[in-house]
Amino acid sequence: MLDYTKADWTKRASGLTMRHQAFINGKFVDAASGETFQSINPATDAVLADVASCDLEDVNRAVASGRAAFEAGIWSRTDPAHRKAVLLKLADLIRENLEEFALLDSLDMGKLVTDAATIDAPGSAHFFQWYAEAIDKIYDEVAPTGPGDLAIVARVPLGVVGAVTPWNFPLDMATWKAAAALAAGNSVVLKPAEQSPLSALRLAELAVEAGVPDGVFNVVPGFGHTAGQALGLHMDVDCLAFTGSTLIGKKFMEYSGQSNLKQIWPETGGKSPNLVFADCENLDAAADMAAFGIFFNQGEVCSANSRLYVERSIKDEFVEKLVARAAGMQPGDPLDPASKMGAIVDRKQTEGVMKFVEAGKQTANLVAGGEQVHVDGKGCFVLPTIFDDVSHDDALARDEIFGPVLSVIPFDAEEDAIRMANDSVYGLAASVWTDNLSRALRVSDRLMAGTVSVNTVDALSAMTPFGGMKQSGFGRDLSLHSFDKYTALKTTWIKYAP
Ligand code: NAD
């Protein structure tokens, strides 16, 4: 697969079957209303599928089937070794269908098929495997009460977990939620983003093939204000894991207050700073990763390093290096392995990105890109764009653009860099480039971010928690800490004759 040409990928894409119905209680079904919405390939404007548009009635059906499965104990009360075996099988099935998953995400939201085949799809298999392997290695606690009392503090599954996910990493965002929630013994009702529902539907189908019982993993494609809101307000959903914008994360907090006080775990937006100090010896490596940190996945990454603070003495040299790298990362057909950047997810997002770019042309110094383009006369593409000498107060440096747009801001003193980096409503990630160990530790310590990467960008693994501070939300995906979201602590206190 990794030696496929553009012609190979295109041929395989044309033979792909798209699951387009909702997946409820182990079966594909139409939305109760019969309504559908179009899933569109942003690289070609072609309609991929008419997808079931779920609303309250479908969410009710999905939650009821999740609840029934939970109460029946067919998953929630099974031997951990059984759940482990089933989820390991699911990881294998994802690997067996890697090519299909890569194509589904690439066609649905415009990312490079090569990235989807080497990063997203293998990542999904890895995360399922990681959580499967964890299931029978987690122990509960006995409190130090003393003779005559035995207090067992156990982690128990919550019941029905709702998950609402974004479109930038469709398969992986679904996986981050579902793998840990299922491993813990919950039932899951997942609402994928309306821009990219296809891979989640296939994932749920494979979960049943792997042995996840009917009703335990449901997928309700649909819009935010219908299916998403219905899940958020549902009286029988115990927990809602959300990844998406800060605006909608706040809405979910309201939904919880208006309904059953379900736990809400928001993982929201970002405007991550990347700090490059003059004492960083390998400026070429720093420039490579700074470019990757903003142009990978078309900049549609919550933790994208979109603010670049460079020490003034090396700023011009560094910007020159970045401009050269941007020139080598022009967008192209996402199915062509030679392309370096794919399509923006849809027209609305492209228009939003271009609004920032046009406004930026009046306030900052455009040194690369700055244009919307077509590939083969079609689609939504934006050139890798760099603005130099951006004012720290400009919208370019403040707002999440969620596109391939980098804002470069010079600094003179370490203290200034830290102050500007922290002066944001977001706190998802940050990067620091320096060869001075004391500075690396001192600056990392001061940066308000869920993950600080030193001499790299966007460090991430199944082993470490991923999530933010401030208005980037407080939910954490990945690592064993993710189980905190999907389990409750339950004390069972037993009196006995000592
Ligand atoms: P979004 O907030 O518009 O949508 C996210 C999900 O919420 C979608 O499934 C959508 O249908 C649903 N939704 C929208 N309106 C809703 C409503 N009124 N009620 C209920 N549900 C609703 O975000 P997006 O445009 O899909 O994704 C981009 C955002 O996601 C960016 O802000 C990005 O930073 C963020 N993101 C964060 C992380 C993280 O881990 N922190 C990861 C990826 C993306």
PDB file of N, CA, C and O in Angstrom, residues 87-137:
ATOM      1  N   LEU A  87     -11.225  -6.356  22.012  1.00  0.00           N
ATOM      2  CA  LEU A  87     -10.654  -5.090  21.506  1.00  0.00           C
ATOM      3  C   LEU A  87      -9.323  -5.313  20.785  1.00  0.00           C
ATOM      4  O   LEU A  87      -8.977  -4.569  19.861  1.00  0.00           O
ATOM      5  N   LEU A  88      -8.587  -6.358  21.186  1.00  0.00           N
ATOM      6  CA  LEU A  88      -7.371  -6.699  20.426  1.00  0.00           C
ATOM      7  C   LEU A  88      -7.747  -7.161  19.022  1.00  0.00           C
ATOM      8  O   LEU A  88      -7.076  -6.848  18.039  1.00  0.00           O
ATOM      9  N   LYS A  89      -8.849  -7.910  18.949  1.00  0.00           N
ATOM     10  CA  LYS A  89      -9.327  -8.373  17.638  1.00  0.00           C
ATOM     11  C   LYS A  89      -9.743  -7.163  16.788  1.00  0.00           C
ATOM     12  O   LYS A  89      -9.474  -7.109  15.585  1.00  0.00           O
ATOM     13  N   LEU A  90     -10.389  -6.184  17.435  1.00  0.00           N
ATOM     14  CA  LEU A  90     -10.777  -4.979  16.697  1.00  0.00           C
ATOM     15  C   LEU A  90      -9.535  -4.262  16.157  1.00  0.00           C
ATOM     16  O   LEU A  90      -9.516  -3.805  15.009  1.00  0.00           O
ATOM     17  N   ALA A  91      -8.495  -4.188  16.991  1.00  0.00           N
ATOM     18  CA  ALA A  91      -7.241  -3.556  16.520  1.00  0.00           C
ATOM     19  C   ALA A  91      -6.718  -4.285  15.285  1.00  0.00           C
ATOM     20  O   ALA A  91      -6.295  -3.659  14.307  1.00  0.00           O
ATOM     21  N   ASP A  92      -6.790  -5.617  15.314  1.00  0.00           N
ATOM     22  CA  ASP A  92      -6.332  -6.399  14.147  1.00  0.00           C
ATOM     23  C   ASP A  92      -7.190  -6.108  12.916  1.00  0.00           C
ATOM     24  O   ASP A  92      -6.683  -5.984  11.804  1.00  0.00           O
ATOM     25  N   LEU A  93      -8.498  -6.018  13.141  1.00  0.00           N
ATOM     26  CA  LEU A  93      -9.395  -5.763  12.000  1.00  0.00           C
ATOM     27  C   LEU A  93      -9.138  -4.382  11.386  1.00  0.00           C
ATOM     28  O   LEU A  93      -9.224  -4.206  10.172  1.00  0.00           O
ATOM     29  N   ILE A  94      -8.824  -3.409  12.248  1.00  0.00           N
ATOM     30  CA  ILE A  94      -8.491  -2.069  11.707  1.00  0.00           C
ATOM     31  C   ILE A  94      -7.240  -2.192  10.841  1.00  0.00           C
ATOM     32  O   ILE A  94      -7.172  -1.646   9.740  1.00  0.00           O
ATOM     33  N   ARG A  95      -6.259  -2.948  11.334  1.00  0.00           N
ATOM     34  CA  ARG A  95      -5.021  -3.117  10.542  1.00  0.00           C
ATOM     35  C   ARG A  95      -5.309  -3.810   9.210  1.00  0.00           C
ATOM     36  O   ARG A  95      -4.755  -3.459   8.180  1.00  0.00           O
ATOM     37  N   GLU A  96      -6.197  -4.805   9.256  1.00  0.00           N
ATOM     38  CA  GLU A  96      -6.533  -5.518   8.009  1.00  0.00           C
ATOM     39  C   GLU A  96      -7.242  -4.596   7.012  1.00  0.00           C
ATOM     40  O   GLU A  96      -7.241  -4.865   5.812  1.00  0.00           O
ATOM     41  N   ASN A  97      -7.879  -3.550   7.522  1.00  0.00           N
ATOM     42  CA  ASN A  97      -8.653  -2.654   6.650  1.00  0.00           C
ATOM     43  C   ASN A  97      -8.046  -1.246   6.575  1.00  0.00           C
ATOM     44  O   ASN A  97      -8.760  -0.261   6.351  1.00  0.00           O
ATOM     45  N   LEU A  98      -6.749  -1.198   6.767  1.00  0.00           N
ATOM     46  CA  LEU A  98      -6.035   0.086   6.830  1.00  0.00           C
ATOM     47  C   LEU A  98      -6.275   0.952   5.587  1.00  0.00           C
ATOM     48  O   LEU A  98      -6.531   2.155   5.684  1.00  0.00           O
ATOM     49  N   GLU A  99      -6.191   0.301   4.450  1.00  0.00           N
ATOM     50  CA  GLU A  99      -6.334   1.018   3.186  1.00  0.00           C
ATOM     51  C   GLU A  99      -7.716   1.685   3.088  1.00  0.00           C
ATOM     52  O   GLU A  99      -7.845   2.848   2.695  1.00  0.00           O
ATOM     53  N   GLU A 100      -8.741   0.928   3.486  1.00  0.00           N
ATOM     54  CA  GLU A 100     -10.103   1.454   3.422  1.00  0.00           C
ATOM     55  C   GLU A 100     -10.268   2.646   4.377  1.00  0.00           C
ATOM     56  O   GLU A 100     -10.830   3.690   4.004  1.00  0.00           O
ATOM     57  N   PHE A 101      -9.767   2.510   5.613  1.00  0.00           N
ATOM     58  CA  PHE A 101      -9.879   3.622   6.560  1.00  0.00           C
ATOM     59  C   PHE A 101      -9.132   4.852   6.054  1.00  0.00           C
ATOM     60  O   PHE A 101      -9.613   5.979   6.186  1.00  0.00           O
ATOM     61  N   ALA A 102      -7.952   4.628   5.488  1.00  0.00           N
ATOM     62  CA  ALA A 102      -7.169   5.765   4.982  1.00  0.00           C
ATOM     63  C   ALA A 102      -7.954   6.493   3.896  1.00  0.00           C
ATOM     64  O   ALA A 102      -8.030   7.728   3.881  1.00  0.00           O
ATOM     65  N   LEU A 103      -8.559   5.718   3.010  1.00  0.00           N
ATOM     66  CA  LEU A 103      -9.328   6.345   1.923  1.00  0.00           C
ATOM     67  C   LEU A 103     -10.556   7.068   2.453  1.00  0.00           C
ATOM     68  O   LEU A 103     -10.879   8.172   2.011  1.00  0.00           O
ATOM     69  N   LEU A 104     -11.260   6.444   3.402  1.00  0.00           N
ATOM     70  CA  LEU A 104     -12.496   7.069   3.902  1.00  0.00           C
ATOM     71  C   LEU A 104     -12.204   8.448   4.488  1.00  0.00           C
ATOM     72  O   LEU A 104     -12.883   9.426   4.171  1.00  0.00           O
ATOM     73  N   ASP A 105     -11.175   8.538   5.346  1.00  0.00           N
ATOM     74  CA  ASP A 105     -10.888   9.844   5.960  1.00  0.00           C
ATOM     75  C   ASP A 105     -10.355  10.840   4.929  1.00  0.00           C
ATOM     76  O   ASP A 105     -10.701  12.020   4.960  1.00  0.00           O
ATOM     77  N   SER A 106      -9.540  10.348   4.007  1.00  0.00           N
ATOM     78  CA  SER A 106      -8.976  11.262   3.004  1.00  0.00           C
ATOM     79  C   SER A 106     -10.081  11.825   2.107  1.00  0.00           C
ATOM     80  O   SER A 106     -10.149  13.036   1.872  1.00  0.00           O
ATOM     81  N   LEU A 107     -10.960  10.955   1.632  1.00  0.00           N
ATOM     82  CA  LEU A 107     -12.027  11.419   0.743  1.00  0.00           C
ATOM     83  C   LEU A 107     -13.003  12.325   1.484  1.00  0.00           C
ATOM     84  O   LEU A 107     -13.509  13.312   0.950  1.00  0.00           O
ATOM     85  N   ASP A 108     -13.275  11.982   2.739  1.00  0.00           N
ATOM     86  CA  ASP A 108     -14.308  12.678   3.501  1.00  0.00           C
ATOM     87  C   ASP A 108     -13.894  14.087   3.918  1.00  0.00           C
ATOM     88  O   ASP A 108     -14.729  14.990   3.941  1.00  0.00           O
ATOM     89  N   MET A 109     -12.603  14.260   4.291  1.00  0.00           N
ATOM     90  CA  MET A 109     -12.242  15.597   4.802  1.00  0.00           C
ATOM     91  C   MET A 109     -10.969  16.178   4.196  1.00  0.00           C
ATOM     92  O   MET A 109     -10.523  17.235   4.621  1.00  0.00           O
ATOM     93  N   GLY A 110     -10.402  15.518   3.191  1.00  0.00           N
ATOM     94  CA  GLY A 110      -9.353  16.163   2.401  1.00  0.00           C
ATOM     95  C   GLY A 110      -7.934  15.929   2.832  1.00  0.00           C
ATOM     96  O   GLY A 110      -7.006  16.458   2.211  1.00  0.00           O
ATOM     97  N   LYS A 111      -7.706  15.127   3.895  1.00  0.00           N
ATOM     98  CA  LYS A 111      -6.314  14.953   4.326  1.00  0.00           C
ATOM     99  C   LYS A 111      -5.571  14.059   3.332  1.00  0.00           C
ATOM    100  O   LYS A 111      -6.182  13.306   2.564  1.00  0.00           O
ATOM    101  N   LEU A 112      -4.240  14.120   3.371  1.00  0.00           N
ATOM    102  CA  LEU A 112      -3.438  13.289   2.470  1.00  0.00           C
ATOM    103  C   LEU A 112      -3.671  11.821   2.785  1.00  0.00           C
ATOM    104  O   LEU A 112      -3.582  11.411   3.950  1.00  0.00           O
ATOM    105  N   VAL A 113      -3.916  11.028   1.752  1.00  0.00           N
ATOM    106  CA  VAL A 113      -4.180   9.610   1.995  1.00  0.00           C
ATOM    107  C   VAL A 113      -2.938   8.944   2.591  1.00  0.00           C
ATOM    108  O   VAL A 113      -3.045   8.019   3.400  1.00  0.00           O
ATOM    109  N   THR A 114      -1.761   9.433   2.210  1.00  0.00           N
ATOM    110  CA  THR A 114      -0.528   8.842   2.752  1.00  0.00           C
ATOM    111  C   THR A 114      -0.444   9.062   4.265  1.00  0.00           C
ATOM    112  O   THR A 114      -0.052   8.159   5.008  1.00  0.00           O
ATOM    113  N   ASP A 115      -0.829  10.252   4.720  1.00  0.00           N
ATOM    114  CA  ASP A 115      -0.843  10.509   6.170  1.00  0.00           C
ATOM    115  C   ASP A 115      -1.883   9.627   6.846  1.00  0.00           C
ATOM    116  O   ASP A 115      -1.640   9.056   7.919  1.00  0.00           O
ATOM    117  N   ALA A 116      -3.060   9.522   6.240  1.00  0.00           N
ATOM    118  CA  ALA A 116      -4.112   8.704   6.846  1.00  0.00           C
ATOM    119  C   ALA A 116      -3.683   7.241   6.933  1.00  0.00           C
ATOM    120  O   ALA A 116      -4.004   6.545   7.894  1.00  0.00           O
ATOM    121  N   ALA A 117      -2.905   6.796   5.919  1.00  0.00           N
ATOM    122  CA  ALA A 117      -2.478   5.392   5.880  1.00  0.00           C
ATOM    123  C   ALA A 117      -1.297   5.112   6.801  1.00  0.00           C
ATOM    124  O   ALA A 117      -1.103   3.970   7.228  1.00  0.00           O
ATOM    125  N   THR A 118      -0.505   6.153   7.099  1.00  0.00           N
ATOM    126  CA  THR A 118       0.689   5.905   7.916  1.00  0.00           C
ATOM    127  C   THR A 118       0.544   6.454   9.336  1.00  0.00           C
ATOM    128  O   THR A 118       1.288   6.061  10.225  1.00  0.00           O
ATOM    129  N   ILE A 119      -0.395   7.365   9.555  1.00  0.00           N
ATOM    130  CA  ILE A 119      -0.530   7.978  10.883  1.00  0.00           C
ATOM    131  C   ILE A 119      -1.908   7.663  11.481  1.00  0.00           C
ATOM    132  O   ILE A 119      -2.007   6.990  12.517  1.00  0.00           O
ATOM    133  N   ASP A 120      -2.981   8.121  10.835  1.00  0.00           N
ATOM    134  CA  ASP A 120      -4.312   8.017  11.451  1.00  0.00           C
ATOM    135  C   ASP A 120      -4.763   6.570  11.655  1.00  0.00           C
ATOM    136  O   ASP A 120      -5.137   6.175  12.765  1.00  0.00           O
ATOM    137  N   ALA A 121      -4.767   5.788  10.566  1.00  0.00           N
ATOM    138  CA  ALA A 121      -5.333   4.439  10.662  1.00  0.00           C
ATOM    139  C   ALA A 121      -4.473   3.507  11.538  1.00  0.00           C
ATOM    140  O   ALA A 121      -5.010   2.843  12.438  1.00  0.00           O
ATOM    141  N   PRO A 122      -3.139   3.469  11.345  1.00  0.00           N
ATOM    142  CA  PRO A 122      -2.343   2.648  12.259  1.00  0.00           C
ATOM    143  C   PRO A 122      -2.450   3.154  13.697  1.00  0.00           C
ATOM    144  O   PRO A 122      -2.415   2.372  14.650  1.00  0.00           O
ATOM    145  N   GLY A 123      -2.596   4.474  13.845  1.00  0.00           N
ATOM    146  CA  GLY A 123      -2.770   5.049  15.192  1.00  0.00           C
ATOM    147  C   GLY A 123      -4.014   4.507  15.854  1.00  0.00           C
ATOM    148  O   GLY A 123      -3.995   4.128  17.023  1.00  0.00           O
ATOM    149  N   SER A 124      -5.105   4.448  15.112  1.00  0.00           N
ATOM    150  CA  SER A 124      -6.356   3.934  15.671  1.00  0.00           C
ATOM    151  C   SER A 124      -6.178   2.498  16.166  1.00  0.00           C
ATOM    152  O   SER A 124      -6.577   2.153  17.285  1.00  0.00           O
ATOM    153  N   ALA A 125      -5.546   1.665  15.339  1.00  0.00           N
ATOM    154  CA  ALA A 125      -5.309   0.263  15.743  1.00  0.00           C
ATOM    155  C   ALA A 125      -4.449   0.231  17.009  1.00  0.00           C
ATOM    156  O   ALA A 125      -4.720  -0.524  17.950  1.00  0.00           O
ATOM    157  N   HIS A 126      -3.426   1.068  17.023  1.00  0.00           N
ATOM    158  CA  HIS A 126      -2.516   1.092  18.173  1.00  0.00           C
ATOM    159  C   HIS A 126      -3.249   1.511  19.457  1.00  0.00           C
ATOM    160  O   HIS A 126      -3.056   0.912  20.520  1.00  0.00           O
ATOM    161  N   PHE A 127      -4.113   2.529  19.350  1.00  0.00           N
ATOM    162  CA  PHE A 127      -4.808   3.000  20.554  1.00  0.00           C
ATOM    163  C   PHE A 127      -5.782   1.932  21.059  1.00  0.00           C
ATOM    164  O   PHE A 127      -5.914   1.721  22.265  1.00  0.00           O
ATOM    165  N   PHE A 128      -6.487   1.238  20.152  1.00  0.00           N
ATOM    166  CA  PHE A 128      -7.358   0.149  20.611  1.00  0.00           C
ATOM    167  C   PHE A 128      -6.530  -0.944  21.291  1.00  0.00           C
ATOM    168  O   PHE A 128      -6.921  -1.473  22.335  1.00  0.00           O
ATOM    169  N   GLN A 129      -5.391  -1.257  20.694  1.00  0.00           N
ATOM    170  CA  GLN A 129      -4.549  -2.293  21.293  1.00  0.00           C
ATOM    171  C   GLN A 129      -4.057  -1.850  22.673  1.00  0.00           C
ATOM    172  O   GLN A 129      -4.064  -2.628  23.638  1.00  0.00           O
ATOM    173  N   TRP A 130      -3.651  -0.602  22.755  1.00  0.00           N
ATOM    174  CA  TRP A 130      -3.089  -0.088  24.020  1.00  0.00           C
ATOM    175  C   TRP A 130      -4.122  -0.183  25.142  1.00  0.00           C
ATOM    176  O   TRP A 130      -3.816  -0.653  26.237  1.00  0.00           O
ATOM    177  N   TYR A 131      -5.349   0.265  24.873  1.00  0.00           N
ATOM    178  CA  TYR A 131      -6.391   0.200  25.915  1.00  0.00           C
ATOM    179  C   TYR A 131      -6.824  -1.238  26.185  1.00  0.00           C
ATOM    180  O   TYR A 131      -7.124  -1.596  27.328  1.00  0.00           O
ATOM    181  N   ALA A 132      -6.836  -2.080  25.147  1.00  0.00           N
ATOM    182  CA  ALA A 132      -7.165  -3.490  25.359  1.00  0.00           C
ATOM    183  C   ALA A 132      -6.150  -4.114  26.327  1.00  0.00           C
ATOM    184  O   ALA A 132      -6.520  -4.801  27.284  1.00  0.00           O
ATOM    185  N   GLU A 133      -4.885  -3.820  26.083  1.00  0.00           N
ATOM    186  CA  GLU A 133      -3.833  -4.420  26.920  1.00  0.00           C
ATOM    187  C   GLU A 133      -3.872  -3.887  28.347  1.00  0.00           C
ATOM    188  O   GLU A 133      -3.405  -4.549  29.281  1.00  0.00           O
ATOM    189  N   ALA A 134      -4.445  -2.705  28.527  1.00  0.00           N
ATOM    190  CA  ALA A 134      -4.491  -2.116  29.876  1.00  0.00           C
ATOM    191  C   ALA A 134      -5.587  -2.751  30.740  1.00  0.00           C
ATOM    192  O   ALA A 134      -5.497  -2.723  31.969  1.00  0.00           O
ATOM    193  N   ILE A 135      -6.620  -3.320  30.088  1.00  0.00           N
ATOM    194  CA  ILE A 135      -7.831  -3.703  30.828  1.00  0.00           C
ATOM    195  C   ILE A 135      -7.525  -4.625  32.003  1.00  0.00           C
ATOM    196  O   ILE A 135      -8.058  -4.440  33.098  1.00  0.00           O
ATOM    197  N   ASP A 136      -6.675  -5.617  31.804  1.00  0.00           N
ATOM    198  CA  ASP A 136      -6.451  -6.578  32.900  1.00  0.00           C
ATOM    199  C   ASP A 136      -5.173  -6.269  33.681  1.00  0.00           C
ATOM    200  O   ASP A 136      -4.561  -7.150  34.267  1.00  0.00           O
ATOM    201  N   LYS A 137      -4.806  -4.984  33.677  1.00  0.00           N
ATOM    202  CA  LYS A 137      -3.609  -4.596  34.457  1.00  0.00           C
ATOM    203  C   LYS A 137      -3.898  -3.457  35.422  1.00  0.00           C
ATOM    204  O   LYS A 137      -2.996  -2.857  35.987  1.00  0.00           O
TER     205      LYS A 137
END
